[in-house]
Structure formats: structure tokens, C-alpha cells
Amino acid sequence: MENNVMEEQLRTLSELLEERRFSGAGAIVKDMNPADAAWILEELPEQRMPVLFRLLPKELAADTFAYMEPESQELLVQGFSDRELDEVMEQLFLDDTVDMIEEMPANVVKKILRHVDSETRRMINQVLNYPKDSAGSIMTMEYVDLKRSMTVEQAFERIRRTGVEKETIYTCYVTDSRRKLLGIVTVKDLLLARKDEVIRNIMETNVKYVSTHTDQEEAARALSKYDFLALPVVDAEERLVGIVTVDDAIDVIQEEATEDIEKMAAIAPSDRPYMKTGVFATWRKRVPWLLFLMISATFTSGILASFEGALAASMVLTNFIPMLMDTGGNSGGQSSATIIRGLSLGEIQYRDVPRVLLKECSVAMLCGGTLALANFVKLLLVDRVALTVAAVVCVTLVAAILVANIVGSSLPILAKRLGLDPTVTASPLITTIVDAVVLMIYFNIAKAVLGI
């Protein structure tokens, strides 16, 4: 229903802009949610986008700008007058400004930096100097800080005076003269306390925080674990330098999940939306892995060629190769997906390898036994193969699932131990390895049992 409303608004706005009825278009967008306004702007033709953007109220325009894709932001910045750019930059929060600058070409960055004050420029440079994907790189320095000697009344005065420029005012941070983090206090705590109560008596001193060099994914997990709206970020001397807010954490989780999904599908990660990624860009992301997997799959062909004599002696064996390889690949994919999830959530560590392998081997034997039993009945009653052939296929099936689970569970943990992303070892690579191993097991069992 909501999508239909948005589509209808888009059509209406397009018609109003086409007919140059700007007051009508402005009336529609003036109370719109910033995220919805950003979507509509980006769906309009490029020549219409700046026109509608200029119809937005000043504060809504800045919020909407923060939601837009870098390409759309660049287009608008290129067309902004100095006054318009001043108004947008004045309203943007620091972390949104940094995110924008990271995606812009150098000439646009220079234009933007000319329209921010020296203090903001200093903070931008400080955030940009933190390692990529660290908590420092996604934090904002716009938070409310209080002193422990303040009374509740004084705290509210400070919040009213400085809170307009801050990203969040619900959680306030108590620091000393050196900005060392001493505690936190929420607006709820302040509202429920007496006006003359001193902050040190109501602040929470058991503070959870991360450092500027903590991985951004770990910071996002901490926000999720403790149900915080914001998480303080400290430097090496435990001085408060910024906060990571929950909206930043959601962005990180989405980006990391998207990246993991793409790697698990053997696609080089991309930070651009699918519909805005060109054919050749998509080709460049996919073809390297496809080439690697194609070349690695030639090992399977080599194994088949080496057992050509066995196949010629018992052609019926050929019929079950796809089933065995697919089942092994599917089982390995299930195992790797489970382990990769556990690694990403911090549930599995390198020291857990023996327990993980024992569990996966137990699961493999149960799954393999169930599938082998069902397959054995099918082979005898439906396919009507010889008892010995059915035995070879079913024993291989159990072995295939066992090998697949061992490979699927151990490779991601090994990759993590070596400092690699575990997702690069996911389904396509595991399937290639398992296929080769399963074929070797299959034909060696067949040679031993059938004497071929």
C-alpha cells in the first residue's frame, strides 16, 4: 500500500513540475519524511531533481540530502549556489558529512570544504584519518557532555543550549576536564530526579564503550547486544571522542550483510545499488571468480578422465555422479553458512574447532545415514540396480556428506584465523573442493567393491 502511495506521489510531482506548478509540488513535499523525499528525488529525471530539491524547507532539505546516494548528492552539489550549499552543510551532522565526502571526487570535496568552518573541517579530517571500517570512521563528534558536579537543573540548561546541534540528546556523557569518560546519564534519569540532585549521584558508571580502532561491525554488535541508542567511542587514553548511533549501526550491519552475501555467491562486493550498477561494472565484479572457479573445476574433469576405464566397465556409475556431487555441495553449503554466521556474531572462536568438527561430523553421519537409507530403497525399487552398485552409491553418499561438512565448517574458521574474510570460502569454493574429493572417494570405493 505504501509503495503505491509513493508511486502516486511521484507521478503527481512529475506532472506538477512538468507544468511548472511549483507551489503545488512544494505543498506535497514540505511535510514528507526525509527518506521518502530522497527516494522521490532520485526517481525523477536528473534535470528535475534540483528543481524539486529547492522546493524543500531548509531543514528537511538537509535531512533529505543525507539519505541520497552519492551520485545524486554530487549532482546537487555541482548545481548548488554558495548560499544553498552553506544552508545544507550547516544542517548536516558530522558523520553524514564525512560519509558524503568519502564518496565524492576531489573537485567536489574542495567545494564542500570551502563551505564549512575551520572547526568542522578539523573534525572531518580527524574522522577521515581513522582506519576504514573502524568505529572511529563512522562515529560522530556531536554529543552532549556533562560534568559530574552539575545539578540536574544545570544539565538541562546545557542540553537546551547545545542540544540543537547534537545528533542525539537522550543519552548524555559525563566527562572530566580531560574529557575522560566517567559515566552516562539519560534524559529519563534527569527527568525523574530532583532539580538540585547532582549528576554524580545518578549517573551510571559501568559504561560500555569501544575504541576508535575497534572494527565497525563489532561496534554495531555491541549496540545490538546492549540495546543502546548510542555507543561511546574513546581513544587510547579513554578520552571520549565521539559516539556511534544506532542508525549508523544499522547501516554497517546492512553493508556487512550485503558484502557477505555477495562474497558467498562468488561476487566481488559492490557498494552501489543493483539498478544503478552498469553492465560492465557488474561484469567486472563477477567474472574474476567465475574464471577462478571454472579453472579449479577442471580438476573434476581430470579426475573423471583418470577413472575413464572404471566408467567404461560400469556405465551405471555415471548416472549417480550429479546426485553425489550436488548433495555434497549442498551439505557443505549448509555447514559453511552456519559457521560463517557463528563467526560473524562472535559465537565461534578458533579454540572451538574440535567441538565444531565433532558436532558437524555427528550431524553428517545422521544426515548421511538418513539420505543413504532413502536412496538405497530408491536404487533397488525404482532404478533396479545391483545390490553392490546401490551399496557403493550409498556408502559414497555418507562419505560425501561427511567430507562436505568437515570442509564447510573448517575452511571459514581457518580463513578467519589467517585474517581473511570467512565468506570467501563459502559455497562456490567449497562445492568445487567437495566435488573433486567426492569423485575420488566414489571411484575408489567402486574399484574396491566392484573390482573394476
GROMACS .gro file of C-alpha atoms in nm:
model
  452
    1MET     CA    1   0.000   0.000   0.000
    2GLU     CA    2   0.280   0.241   0.097
    3ASN     CA    3   0.466   0.174  -0.228
    4ASN     CA    4   0.151   0.253  -0.425
    5VAL     CA    5   0.115   0.586  -0.241
    6MET     CA    6   0.478   0.674  -0.313
    7GLU     CA    7   0.439   0.587  -0.680
    8GLU     CA    8   0.126   0.803  -0.700
    9GLN     CA    9   0.306   1.095  -0.533
   10LEU     CA   10   0.594   1.055  -0.778
   11ARG     CA   11   0.357   1.071  -1.075
   12THR     CA   12   0.179   1.374  -0.931
   13LEU     CA   13   0.502   1.560  -0.863
   14SER     CA   14   0.635   1.480  -1.210
   15GLU     CA   15   0.320   1.628  -1.364
   16LEU     CA   16   0.333   1.939  -1.144
   17LEU     CA   17   0.698   2.001  -1.228
   18GLU     CA   18   0.630   1.945  -1.596
   19GLU     CA   19   0.350   2.204  -1.580
   20ARG     CA   20   0.574   2.436  -1.371
   21ARG     CA   21   0.322   2.439  -1.086
   22PHE     CA   22   0.596   2.468  -0.824
   23SER     CA   23   0.376   2.584  -0.536
   24GLY     CA   24   0.167   2.266  -0.567
   25ALA     CA   25   0.477   2.047  -0.573
   26GLY     CA   26   0.619   2.229  -0.271
   27ALA     CA   27   0.297   2.174  -0.076
   28ILE     CA   28   0.324   1.798  -0.131
   29VAL     CA   29   0.688   1.758  -0.024
   30LYS     CA   30   0.707   2.010   0.263
   31ASP     CA   31   0.580   1.761   0.526
   32MET     CA   32   0.729   1.449   0.369
   33ASN     CA   33   0.958   1.211   0.554
   34PRO     CA   34   1.323   1.275   0.450
   35ALA     CA   35   1.380   0.916   0.339
   36ASP     CA   36   1.067   0.925   0.121
   37ALA     CA   37   1.164   1.263  -0.021
   38ALA     CA   38   1.509   1.126  -0.109
   39TRP     CA   39   1.352   0.829  -0.290
   40ILE     CA   40   1.123   1.054  -0.494
   41LEU     CA   41   1.406   1.293  -0.584
   42GLU     CA   42   1.622   1.007  -0.710
   43GLU     CA   43   1.338   0.864  -0.918
   44LEU     CA   44   1.292   1.194  -1.102
   45PRO     CA   45   1.485   1.276  -1.420
   46GLU     CA   46   1.818   1.444  -1.340
   47GLN     CA   47   1.706   1.783  -1.470
   48ARG     CA   48   1.402   1.779  -1.238
   49MET     CA   49   1.588   1.675  -0.922
   50PRO     CA   50   1.746   2.015  -0.838
   51VAL     CA   51   1.416   2.192  -0.904
   52LEU     CA   52   1.225   1.983  -0.652
   53PHE     CA   53   1.511   1.990  -0.401
   54ARG     CA   54   1.496   2.370  -0.394
   55LEU     CA   55   1.127   2.349  -0.300
   56LEU     CA   56   1.206   2.162   0.023
   57PRO     CA   57   1.217   2.357   0.351
   58LYS     CA   58   1.575   2.422   0.465
   59GLU     CA   59   1.589   2.167   0.749
   60LEU     CA   60   1.405   1.899   0.550
   61ALA     CA   61   1.639   1.960   0.255
   62ALA     CA   62   1.947   1.882   0.467
   63ASP     CA   63   1.792   1.567   0.616
   64THR     CA   64   1.682   1.452   0.270
   65PHE     CA   65   2.027   1.520   0.127
   66ALA     CA   66   2.181   1.285   0.387
   67TYR     CA   67   1.958   0.998   0.266
   68MET     CA   68   2.051   1.033  -0.101
   69GLU     CA   69   2.301   0.822  -0.296
   70PRO     CA   70   2.647   0.973  -0.356
   71GLU     CA   71   2.582   1.019  -0.730
   72SER     CA   72   2.268   1.223  -0.658
   73GLN     CA   73   2.445   1.424  -0.389
   74GLU     CA   74   2.726   1.505  -0.631
   75LEU     CA   75   2.477   1.617  -0.895
   76LEU     CA   76   2.308   1.854  -0.648
   77VAL     CA   77   2.635   1.992  -0.507
   78GLN     CA   78   2.759   2.069  -0.857
   79GLY     CA   79   2.448   2.282  -0.915
   80PHE     CA   80   2.424   2.446  -0.571
   81SER     CA   81   2.484   2.815  -0.529
   82ASP     CA   82   2.714   2.916  -0.243
   83ARG     CA   83   2.414   3.008  -0.028
   84GLU     CA   84   2.238   2.677  -0.092
   85LEU     CA   85   2.550   2.477  -0.012
   86ASP     CA   86   2.602   2.679   0.307
   87GLU     CA   87   2.247   2.601   0.420
   88VAL     CA   88   2.280   2.227   0.357
   89MET     CA   89   2.624   2.195   0.519
   90GLU     CA   90   2.507   2.391   0.822
   91GLN     CA   91   2.227   2.141   0.887
   92LEU     CA   92   2.418   1.817   0.816
   93PHE     CA   93   2.551   1.612   1.106
   94LEU     CA   94   2.924   1.546   1.103
   95ASP     CA   95   2.904   1.172   1.029
   96ASP     CA   96   2.675   1.237   0.731
   97THR     CA   97   2.920   1.499   0.603
   98VAL     CA   98   3.209   1.253   0.632
   99ASP     CA   99   3.014   0.977   0.455
  100MET     CA  100   2.940   1.216   0.170
  101ILE     CA  101   3.297   1.340   0.137
  102GLU     CA  102   3.434   0.986   0.122
  103GLU     CA  103   3.229   0.918  -0.191
  104MET     CA  104   3.289   1.247  -0.374
  105PRO     CA  105   3.553   1.332  -0.637
  106ALA     CA  106   3.829   1.572  -0.530
  107ASN     CA  107   3.687   1.880  -0.702
  108VAL     CA  108   3.350   1.840  -0.528
  109VAL     CA  109   3.519   1.778  -0.191
  110LYS     CA  110   3.711   2.105  -0.227
  111LYS     CA  111   3.387   2.290  -0.296
  112ILE     CA  112   3.222   2.135   0.008
  113LEU     CA  113   3.514   2.207   0.244
  114ARG     CA  114   3.512   2.572   0.142
  115HIS     CA  115   3.165   2.596   0.296
  116VAL     CA  116   3.238   2.453   0.641
  117ASP     CA  117   3.406   2.636   0.929
  118SER     CA  118   3.759   2.557   1.045
  119GLU     CA  119   3.643   2.358   1.349
  120THR     CA  120   3.415   2.137   1.141
  121ARG     CA  121   3.695   2.091   0.886
  122ARG     CA  122   3.929   1.983   1.167
  123MET     CA  123   3.677   1.725   1.294
  124ILE     CA  124   3.616   1.595   0.941
  125ASN     CA  125   3.988   1.543   0.888
  126GLN     CA  126   4.016   1.370   1.224
  127VAL     CA  127   3.741   1.120   1.139
  128LEU     CA  128   3.883   1.061   0.790
  129ASN     CA  129   4.220   0.970   0.943
  130TYR     CA  130   4.078   0.672   1.132
  131PRO     CA  131   4.117   0.330   0.965
  132LYS     CA  132   3.848   0.234   0.716
  133ASP     CA  133   3.570   0.023   0.871
  134SER     CA  134   3.670   0.124   1.226
  135ALA     CA  135   3.438   0.269   1.489
  136GLY     CA  136   3.626   0.598   1.456
  137SER     CA  137   3.543   0.620   1.088
  138ILE     CA  138   3.165   0.603   1.144
  139MET     CA  139   3.131   0.797   1.471
  140THR     CA  140   3.001   1.149   1.515
  141MET     CA  141   3.156   1.403   1.748
  142GLU     CA  142   2.821   1.571   1.809
  143TYR     CA  143   2.716   1.452   2.155
  144VAL     CA  144   2.606   1.612   2.481
  145ASP     CA  145   2.871   1.607   2.755
  146LEU     CA  146   2.806   1.694   3.118
  147LYS     CA  147   3.018   1.734   3.431
  148ARG     CA  148   2.958   1.521   3.739
  149SER     CA  149   2.942   1.830   3.964
  150MET     CA  150   2.644   1.971   3.770
  151THR     CA  151   2.296   1.964   3.913
  152VAL     CA  152   2.005   1.827   3.713
  153GLU     CA  153   1.884   2.182   3.650
  154GLN     CA  154   2.225   2.284   3.515
  155ALA     CA  155   2.233   1.973   3.298
  156PHE     CA  156   1.901   2.064   3.138
  157GLU     CA  157   2.026   2.416   3.074
  158ARG     CA  158   2.327   2.274   2.891
  159ILE     CA  159   2.111   2.034   2.689
  160ARG     CA  160   1.881   2.319   2.582
  161ARG     CA  161   2.177   2.537   2.490
  162THR     CA  162   2.377   2.283   2.289
  163GLY     CA  163   2.132   2.004   2.205
  164VAL     CA  164   2.006   2.155   1.879
  165GLU     CA  165   2.341   2.084   1.715
  166LYS     CA  166   2.376   1.731   1.853
  167GLU     CA  167   2.274   1.409   1.680
  168THR     CA  168   2.114   1.269   1.996
  169ILE     CA  169   2.035   1.422   2.334
  170TYR     CA  170   1.867   1.126   2.503
  171THR     CA  171   2.195   0.981   2.631
  172CYS     CA  172   2.442   1.228   2.782
  173TYR     CA  173   2.804   1.152   2.866
  174VAL     CA  174   2.976   1.258   3.186
  175THR     CA  175   3.341   1.359   3.141
  176ASP     CA  176   3.611   1.531   3.343
  177SER     CA  177   3.827   1.826   3.243
  178ARG     CA  178   4.044   1.598   3.025
  179ARG     CA  179   3.736   1.453   2.850
  180LYS     CA  180   3.790   1.115   3.019
  181LEU     CA  181   3.463   0.919   3.015
  182LEU     CA  182   3.330   0.882   3.369
  183GLY     CA  183   2.970   0.775   3.318
  184ILE     CA  184   2.644   0.821   3.133
  185VAL     CA  185   2.306   0.963   3.225
  186THR     CA  186   1.985   0.955   3.024
  187VAL     CA  187   1.724   1.225   2.989
  188LYS     CA  188   1.484   0.985   3.162
  189ASP     CA  189   1.717   0.977   3.465
  190LEU     CA  190   1.729   1.356   3.466
  191LEU     CA  191   1.352   1.397   3.436
  192LEU     CA  192   1.287   1.165   3.728
  193ALA     CA  193   1.549   1.325   3.955
  194ARG     CA  194   1.516   1.636   4.172
  195LYS     CA  195   1.634   1.963   4.017
  196ASP     CA  196   1.907   2.002   4.280
  197GLU     CA  197   2.034   1.642   4.250
  198VAL     CA  198   2.400   1.619   4.150
  199ILE     CA  199   2.488   1.424   3.834
  200ARG     CA  200   2.747   1.207   4.011
  201ASN     CA  201   2.468   1.059   4.225
  202ILE     CA  202   2.251   0.944   3.935
  203MET     CA  203   2.499   0.864   3.657
  204GLU     CA  204   2.576   0.507   3.550
  205THR     CA  205   2.948   0.438   3.596
  206ASN     CA  206   2.964   0.089   3.443
  207VAL     CA  207   2.993   0.225   3.090
  208LYS     CA  208   3.022   0.008   2.780
  209TYR     CA  209   3.236   0.164   2.510
  210VAL     CA  210   3.458   0.087   2.212
  211SER     CA  211   3.785   0.239   2.096
  212THR     CA  212   3.837   0.439   1.780
  213HIS     CA  213   4.017   0.141   1.618
  214THR     CA  214   3.751  -0.118   1.706
  215ASP     CA  215   3.604  -0.280   1.395
  216GLN     CA  216   3.277  -0.112   1.297
  217GLU     CA  217   3.099  -0.448   1.284
  218GLU     CA  218   3.200  -0.518   1.645
  219ALA     CA  219   3.069  -0.176   1.746
  220ALA     CA  220   2.739  -0.248   1.571
  221ARG     CA  221   2.713  -0.582   1.752
  222ALA     CA  222   2.772  -0.406   2.086
  223LEU     CA  223   2.486  -0.164   2.014
  224SER     CA  224   2.261  -0.458   1.933
  225LYS     CA  225   2.372  -0.662   2.236
  226TYR     CA  226   2.313  -0.386   2.491
  227ASP     CA  227   2.013  -0.223   2.316
  228PHE     CA  228   2.183   0.117   2.319
  229LEU     CA  229   2.074   0.415   2.112
  230ALA     CA  230   2.435   0.532   2.104
  231LEU     CA  231   2.772   0.384   2.199
  232PRO     CA  232   3.062   0.599   2.324
  233VAL     CA  233   3.394   0.584   2.137
  234VAL     CA  234   3.716   0.656   2.328
  235ASP     CA  235   4.080   0.699   2.230
  236ALA     CA  236   4.381   0.513   2.371
  237GLU     CA  237   4.367   0.723   2.690
  238GLU     CA  238   3.995   0.657   2.738
  239ARG     CA  239   3.902   1.013   2.644
  240LEU     CA  240   3.561   1.047   2.484
  241VAL     CA  241   3.599   1.146   2.118
  242GLY     CA  242   3.261   1.055   1.970
  243ILE     CA  243   2.960   0.825   1.960
  244VAL     CA  244   2.826   0.562   1.722
  245THR     CA  245   2.449   0.594   1.691
  246VAL     CA  246   2.203   0.317   1.620
  247ASP     CA  247   2.128   0.443   1.266
  248ASP     CA  248   2.499   0.413   1.184
  249ALA     CA  249   2.499   0.060   1.326
  250ILE     CA  250   2.205  -0.039   1.106
  251ASP     CA  251   2.391   0.092   0.800
  252VAL     CA  252   2.700  -0.109   0.899
  253ILE     CA  253   2.501  -0.428   0.952
  254GLN     CA  254   2.330  -0.384   0.615
  255GLU     CA  255   2.659  -0.316   0.436
  256GLU     CA  256   2.836  -0.610   0.600
  257ALA     CA  257   2.546  -0.846   0.532
  258THR     CA  258   2.532  -0.738   0.166
  259GLU     CA  259   2.907  -0.784   0.133
  260ASP     CA  260   2.893  -1.129   0.290
  261ILE     CA  261   2.607  -1.239   0.064
  262GLU     CA  262   2.797  -1.122  -0.245
  263LYS     CA  263   3.116  -1.300  -0.138
  264MET     CA  264   2.925  -1.618  -0.058
  265ALA     CA  265   2.788  -1.606  -0.412
  266ALA     CA  266   3.142  -1.552  -0.550
  267ILE     CA  267   3.083  -1.189  -0.649
  268ALA     CA  268   3.325  -0.908  -0.570
  269PRO     CA  269   3.148  -0.672  -0.324
  270SER     CA  270   2.993  -0.353  -0.458
  271ASP     CA  271   2.861  -0.052  -0.267
  272ARG     CA  272   2.631   0.063  -0.547
  273PRO     CA  273   2.261  -0.032  -0.580
  274TYR     CA  274   2.191  -0.303  -0.838
  275MET     CA  275   1.976  -0.083  -1.064
  276LYS     CA  276   2.245   0.186  -1.069
  277THR     CA  277   2.531  -0.050  -1.149
  278GLY     CA  278   2.616  -0.074  -1.518
  279VAL     CA  279   2.651  -0.395  -1.718
  280PHE     CA  280   3.029  -0.369  -1.748
  281ALA     CA  281   3.068  -0.287  -1.378
  282THR     CA  282   2.863  -0.596  -1.292
  283TRP     CA  283   3.073  -0.799  -1.536
  284ARG     CA  284   3.396  -0.687  -1.364
  285LYS     CA  285   3.257  -0.791  -1.026
  286ARG     CA  286   3.155  -1.139  -1.136
  287VAL     CA  287   3.399  -1.260  -1.398
  288PRO     CA  288   3.717  -1.300  -1.183
  289TRP     CA  289   3.554  -1.550  -0.951
  290LEU     CA  290   3.383  -1.728  -1.240
  291LEU     CA  291   3.721  -1.767  -1.412
  292PHE     CA  292   3.882  -1.897  -1.093
  293LEU     CA  293   3.601  -2.146  -1.028
  294MET     CA  294   3.599  -2.259  -1.391
  295ILE     CA  295   3.970  -2.329  -1.384
  296SER     CA  296   3.950  -2.504  -1.046
  297ALA     CA  297   3.662  -2.717  -1.179
  298THR     CA  298   3.898  -2.862  -1.439
  299PHE     CA  299   4.036  -3.078  -1.160
  300THR     CA  300   3.700  -3.255  -1.160
  301SER     CA  301   3.737  -3.323  -1.531
  302GLY     CA  302   4.086  -3.456  -1.468
  303ILE     CA  303   3.956  -3.698  -1.205
  304LEU     CA  304   3.682  -3.822  -1.439
  305ALA     CA  305   3.941  -3.876  -1.712
  306SER     CA  306   4.167  -4.074  -1.477
  307PHE     CA  307   3.880  -4.311  -1.396
  308GLU     CA  308   3.767  -4.345  -1.757
  309GLY     CA  309   3.836  -4.717  -1.750
  310ALA     CA  310   3.620  -4.770  -1.444
  311LEU     CA  311   3.336  -4.576  -1.604
  312ALA     CA  312   3.362  -4.781  -1.920
  313ALA     CA  313   3.344  -5.102  -1.718
  314SER     CA  314   3.035  -4.991  -1.526
  315MET     CA  315   2.847  -4.718  -1.709
  316VAL     CA  316   2.569  -4.719  -1.449
  317LEU     CA  317   2.804  -4.541  -1.209
  318THR     CA  318   2.788  -4.230  -1.431
  319ASN     CA  319   2.417  -4.186  -1.361
  320PHE     CA  320   2.475  -4.107  -0.993
  321ILE     CA  321   2.764  -3.860  -1.023
  322PRO     CA  322   2.541  -3.547  -1.036
  323MET     CA  323   2.340  -3.658  -0.732
  324LEU     CA  324   2.650  -3.728  -0.525
  325MET     CA  325   2.824  -3.403  -0.619
  326ASP     CA  326   2.512  -3.191  -0.566
  327THR     CA  327   2.434  -3.349  -0.229
  328GLY     CA  328   2.791  -3.297  -0.111
  329GLY     CA  329   2.789  -2.936  -0.229
  330ASN     CA  330   2.451  -2.867  -0.065
  331SER     CA  331   2.563  -3.015   0.266
  332GLY     CA  332   2.890  -2.823   0.260
  333GLY     CA  333   2.699  -2.502   0.182
  334GLN     CA  334   2.468  -2.557   0.479
  335SER     CA  335   2.761  -2.617   0.710
  336SER     CA  336   2.963  -2.317   0.590
  337ALA     CA  337   2.663  -2.082   0.614
  338THR     CA  338   2.605  -2.188   0.975
  339ILE     CA  339   2.971  -2.147   1.071
  340ILE     CA  340   3.010  -1.812   0.893
  341ARG     CA  341   2.706  -1.680   1.080
  342GLY     CA  342   2.853  -1.802   1.409
  343LEU     CA  343   3.186  -1.635   1.332
  344SER     CA  344   3.023  -1.305   1.236
  345LEU     CA  345   2.822  -1.299   1.561
  346GLY     CA  346   3.123  -1.394   1.772
  347GLU     CA  347   2.964  -1.725   1.876
  348ILE     CA  348   3.252  -1.938   1.739
  349GLN     CA  349   3.623  -1.890   1.813
  350TYR     CA  350   3.933  -2.071   1.683
  351ARG     CA  351   3.954  -2.266   2.010
  352ASP     CA  352   3.613  -2.418   1.930
  353VAL     CA  353   3.744  -2.608   1.624
  354PRO     CA  354   3.744  -2.956   1.789
  355ARG     CA  355   3.388  -2.911   1.918
  356VAL     CA  356   3.270  -2.773   1.584
  357LEU     CA  357   3.424  -3.063   1.388
  358LEU     CA  358   3.281  -3.321   1.631
  359LYS     CA  359   2.935  -3.168   1.601
  360GLU     CA  360   2.948  -3.139   1.221
  361CYS     CA  361   3.073  -3.498   1.187
  362SER     CA  362   2.787  -3.620   1.408
  363VAL     CA  363   2.534  -3.422   1.206
  364ALA     CA  364   2.692  -3.553   0.884
  365MET     CA  365   2.656  -3.915   0.995
  366LEU     CA  366   2.291  -3.864   1.089
  367CYS     CA  367   2.206  -3.678   0.767
  368GLY     CA  368   2.415  -3.913   0.556
  369GLY     CA  369   2.258  -4.221   0.712
  370THR     CA  370   1.906  -4.085   0.655
  371LEU     CA  371   1.973  -3.996   0.290
  372ALA     CA  372   2.160  -4.321   0.224
  373LEU     CA  373   1.872  -4.528   0.359
  374ALA     CA  374   1.617  -4.345   0.147
  375ASN     CA  375   1.844  -4.364  -0.157
  376PHE     CA  376   1.913  -4.735  -0.107
  377VAL     CA  377   1.543  -4.814  -0.123
  378LYS     CA  378   1.503  -4.597  -0.435
  379LEU     CA  379   1.801  -4.757  -0.609
  380LEU     CA  380   1.669  -5.109  -0.557
  381LEU     CA  381   1.297  -5.050  -0.619
  382VAL     CA  382   1.296  -4.769  -0.876
  383ASP     CA  383   1.634  -4.772  -1.050
  384ARG     CA  384   1.666  -5.152  -1.014
  385VAL     CA  385   2.045  -5.151  -0.991
  386ALA     CA  386   2.254  -5.433  -0.850
  387LEU     CA  387   2.286  -5.455  -0.474
  388THR     CA  388   2.662  -5.390  -0.490
  389VAL     CA  389   2.612  -5.074  -0.700
  390ALA     CA  390   2.349  -4.947  -0.456
  391ALA     CA  391   2.591  -5.011  -0.170
  392VAL     CA  392   2.870  -4.820  -0.346
  393VAL     CA  393   2.646  -4.520  -0.411
  394CYS     CA  394   2.507  -4.509  -0.056
  395VAL     CA  395   2.843  -4.550   0.115
  396THR     CA  396   2.980  -4.273  -0.107
  397LEU     CA  397   2.680  -4.056  -0.016
  398VAL     CA  398   2.758  -4.083   0.355
  399ALA     CA  399   3.126  -4.013   0.290
  400ALA     CA  400   3.039  -3.715   0.066
  401ILE     CA  401   2.828  -3.550   0.335
  402LEU     CA  402   3.093  -3.620   0.599
  403VAL     CA  403   3.370  -3.465   0.387
  404ALA     CA  404   3.150  -3.173   0.287
  405ASN     CA  405   3.066  -3.088   0.648
  406ILE     CA  406   3.430  -3.108   0.754
  407VAL     CA  407   3.540  -2.884   0.468
  408GLY     CA  408   3.243  -2.650   0.504
  409SER     CA  409   3.299  -2.598   0.877
  410SER     CA  410   3.679  -2.586   0.889
  411LEU     CA  411   3.759  -2.358   0.593
  412PRO     CA  412   3.574  -2.048   0.725
  413ILE     CA  413   3.738  -2.086   1.068
  414LEU     CA  414   4.081  -2.130   0.906
  415ALA     CA  415   4.023  -1.823   0.690
  416LYS     CA  416   3.927  -1.620   0.997
  417ARG     CA  417   4.240  -1.741   1.175
  418LEU     CA  418   4.455  -1.626   0.882
  419GLY     CA  419   4.293  -1.282   0.887
  420LEU     CA  420   4.081  -1.343   0.576
  421ASP     CA  421   3.709  -1.290   0.534
  422PRO     CA  422   3.541  -1.630   0.603
  423THR     CA  423   3.279  -1.563   0.336
  424VAL     CA  424   3.538  -1.603   0.058
  425THR     CA  425   3.545  -1.975   0.140
  426ALA     CA  426   3.168  -2.011   0.105
  427SER     CA  427   2.952  -2.220  -0.126
  428PRO     CA  428   3.121  -2.196  -0.470
  429LEU     CA  429   3.474  -2.269  -0.343
  430ILE     CA  430   3.360  -2.537  -0.101
  431THR     CA  431   3.148  -2.700  -0.370
  432THR     CA  432   3.447  -2.714  -0.607
  433ILE     CA  433   3.665  -2.881  -0.342
  434VAL     CA  434   3.394  -3.123  -0.233
  435ASP     CA  435   3.314  -3.224  -0.593
  436ALA     CA  436   3.674  -3.330  -0.655
  437VAL     CA  437   3.703  -3.520  -0.325
  438VAL     CA  438   3.366  -3.693  -0.370
  439LEU     CA  439   3.459  -3.820  -0.715
  440MET     CA  440   3.785  -3.967  -0.585
  441ILE     CA  441   3.601  -4.138  -0.299
  442TYR     CA  442   3.329  -4.266  -0.533
  443PHE     CA  443   3.555  -4.428  -0.786
  444ASN     CA  444   3.796  -4.573  -0.531
  445ILE     CA  445   3.507  -4.735  -0.343
  446ALA     CA  446   3.367  -4.861  -0.675
  447LYS     CA  447   3.702  -5.012  -0.771
  448ALA     CA  448   3.735  -5.183  -0.434
  449VAL     CA  449   3.378  -5.319  -0.419
  450LEU     CA  450   3.307  -5.389  -0.784
  451GLY     CA  451   3.659  -5.490  -0.881
  452ILE     CA  452   3.674  -5.265  -1.189
   0.00000   0.00000   0.00000
